């Protein structure tokens, strides 16, 4: 027989790969970094950030906002750099955009690992 008062042990809420939380925010940043080698992982990270934004703690939501903006702003910068390749300066700007994305992802990973929010998640800079 089963005990009607039985309660399953508490799980570590928010710590799964796909549930909103620290681990998921870190996974989004890692997917962005892996997208330099395997292009589609960045889109997967973007979708995960959109799906989980607003469902976790407030400090995790700052990471999702930061990651979403990193994707879209990085795409905008990359398009501008691609157009400027006609003037040869775009080749330098493509590397600058890649460095900008890597720096934002590393900052996000460090803050997520420490359980800290992103101070200015809507920033266009770092």
PDB file of N, CA and C in Angstrom, residues 36 74 77-85 88-101:
ATOM      1  N   UNK A  36      30.692  29.022 -32.876  1.00  0.00           N
ATOM      2  CA  UNK A  36      31.794  29.426 -33.742  1.00  0.00           C
ATOM      3  C   UNK A  36      32.304  28.249 -34.561  1.00  0.00           C
ATOM      4  N   UNK A  74      25.001  40.899 -31.749  1.00  0.00           N
ATOM      5  CA  UNK A  74      26.119  40.285 -32.459  1.00  0.00           C
ATOM      6  C   UNK A  74      25.785  40.030 -33.915  1.00  0.00           C
ATOM      7  N   UNK A  77      25.896  43.443 -35.649  1.00  0.00           N
ATOM      8  CA  UNK A  77      27.286  43.845 -35.860  1.00  0.00           C
ATOM      9  C   UNK A  77      27.935  43.020 -36.974  1.00  0.00           C
ATOM     10  N   UNK A  78      27.643  41.725 -37.016  1.00  0.00           N
ATOM     11  CA  UNK A  78      28.224  40.858 -38.041  1.00  0.00           C
ATOM     12  C   UNK A  78      27.710  41.242 -39.435  1.00  0.00           C
ATOM     13  N   UNK A  79      26.441  41.592 -39.543  1.00  0.00           N
ATOM     14  CA  UNK A  79      25.903  42.027 -40.831  1.00  0.00           C
ATOM     15  C   UNK A  79      26.548  43.330 -41.294  1.00  0.00           C
ATOM     16  N   UNK A  80      26.708  44.263 -40.375  1.00  0.00           N
ATOM     17  CA  UNK A  80      27.369  45.523 -40.721  1.00  0.00           C
ATOM     18  C   UNK A  80      28.805  45.265 -41.146  1.00  0.00           C
ATOM     19  N   UNK A  81      29.509  44.409 -40.410  1.00  0.00           N
ATOM     20  CA  UNK A  81      30.896  44.079 -40.762  1.00  0.00           C
ATOM     21  C   UNK A  81      30.963  43.385 -42.119  1.00  0.00           C
ATOM     22  N   UNK A  82      29.992  42.537 -42.401  1.00  0.00           N
ATOM     23  CA  UNK A  82      29.974  41.853 -43.702  1.00  0.00           C
ATOM     24  C   UNK A  82      29.793  42.830 -44.849  1.00  0.00           C
ATOM     25  N   UNK A  83      28.930  43.804 -44.661  1.00  0.00           N
ATOM     26  CA  UNK A  83      28.732  44.823 -45.693  1.00  0.00           C
ATOM     27  C   UNK A  83      29.998  45.648 -45.869  1.00  0.00           C
ATOM     28  N   UNK A  84      30.666  45.959 -44.745  1.00  0.00           N
ATOM     29  CA  UNK A  84      31.879  46.772 -44.817  1.00  0.00           C
ATOM     30  C   UNK A  84      33.079  45.994 -45.350  1.00  0.00           C
ATOM     31  N   UNK A  85      32.922  44.694 -45.581  1.00  0.00           N
ATOM     32  CA  UNK A  85      34.007  43.937 -46.198  1.00  0.00           C
ATOM     33  C   UNK A  85      34.301  44.444 -47.604  1.00  0.00           C
ATOM     34  N   UNK A  88      37.070  46.668 -47.133  1.00  0.00           N
ATOM     35  CA  UNK A  88      38.211  45.992 -46.502  1.00  0.00           C
ATOM     36  C   UNK A  88      38.275  46.161 -44.986  1.00  0.00           C
ATOM     37  N   UNK A  89      37.636  47.165 -44.419  1.00  0.00           N
ATOM     38  CA  UNK A  89      37.660  47.308 -42.958  1.00  0.00           C
ATOM     39  C   UNK A  89      36.782  46.253 -42.286  1.00  0.00           C
ATOM     40  N   UNK A  90      35.846  45.698 -43.029  1.00  0.00           N
ATOM     41  CA  UNK A  90      34.944  44.685 -42.484  1.00  0.00           C
ATOM     42  C   UNK A  90      35.657  43.438 -42.023  1.00  0.00           C
ATOM     43  N   UNK A  91      36.795  43.106 -42.637  1.00  0.00           N
ATOM     44  CA  UNK A  91      37.549  41.920 -42.220  1.00  0.00           C
ATOM     45  C   UNK A  91      38.051  42.072 -40.788  1.00  0.00           C
ATOM     46  N   UNK A  92      38.469  43.265 -40.431  1.00  0.00           N
ATOM     47  CA  UNK A  92      38.915  43.540 -39.064  1.00  0.00           C
ATOM     48  C   UNK A  92      37.716  43.548 -38.123  1.00  0.00           C
ATOM     49  N   UNK A  93      36.620  44.128 -38.583  1.00  0.00           N
ATOM     50  CA  UNK A  93      35.431  44.229 -37.738  1.00  0.00           C
ATOM     51  C   UNK A  93      34.814  42.867 -37.433  1.00  0.00           C
ATOM     52  N   UNK A  94      34.927  41.910 -38.351  1.00  0.00           N
ATOM     53  CA  UNK A  94      34.397  40.567 -38.091  1.00  0.00           C
ATOM     54  C   UNK A  94      35.121  39.946 -36.899  1.00  0.00           C
ATOM     55  N   UNK A  95      36.425  40.122 -36.842  1.00  0.00           N
ATOM     56  CA  UNK A  95      37.186  39.608 -35.692  1.00  0.00           C
ATOM     57  C   UNK A  95      36.810  40.350 -34.417  1.00  0.00           C
ATOM     58  N   UNK A  96      36.570  41.649 -34.517  1.00  0.00           N
ATOM     59  CA  UNK A  96      36.159  42.429 -33.350  1.00  0.00           C
ATOM     60  C   UNK A  96      34.806  41.953 -32.828  1.00  0.00           C
ATOM     61  N   UNK A  97      33.890  41.648 -33.722  1.00  0.00           N
ATOM     62  CA  UNK A  97      32.574  41.138 -33.320  1.00  0.00           C
ATOM     63  C   UNK A  97      32.719  39.785 -32.635  1.00  0.00           C
ATOM     64  N   UNK A  98      33.566  38.922 -33.181  1.00  0.00           N
ATOM     65  CA  UNK A  98      33.787  37.604 -32.568  1.00  0.00           C
ATOM     66  C   UNK A  98      34.362  37.757 -31.164  1.00  0.00           C
ATOM     67  N   UNK A  99      35.300  38.647 -30.992  1.00  0.00           N
ATOM     68  CA  UNK A  99      35.890  38.883 -29.663  1.00  0.00           C
ATOM     69  C   UNK A  99      34.832  39.439 -28.723  1.00  0.00           C
ATOM     70  N   UNK A 100      33.994  40.351 -29.211  1.00  0.00           N
ATOM     71  CA  UNK A 100      32.931  40.937 -28.394  1.00  0.00           C
ATOM     72  C   UNK A 100      31.978  39.847 -27.890  1.00  0.00           C
ATOM     73  N   UNK A 101      31.612  38.921 -28.772  1.00  0.00           N
ATOM     74  CA  UNK A 101      30.706  37.838 -28.385  1.00  0.00           C
ATOM     75  C   UNK A 101      31.372  36.925 -27.359  1.00  0.00           C
TER      76      UNK A 101
END
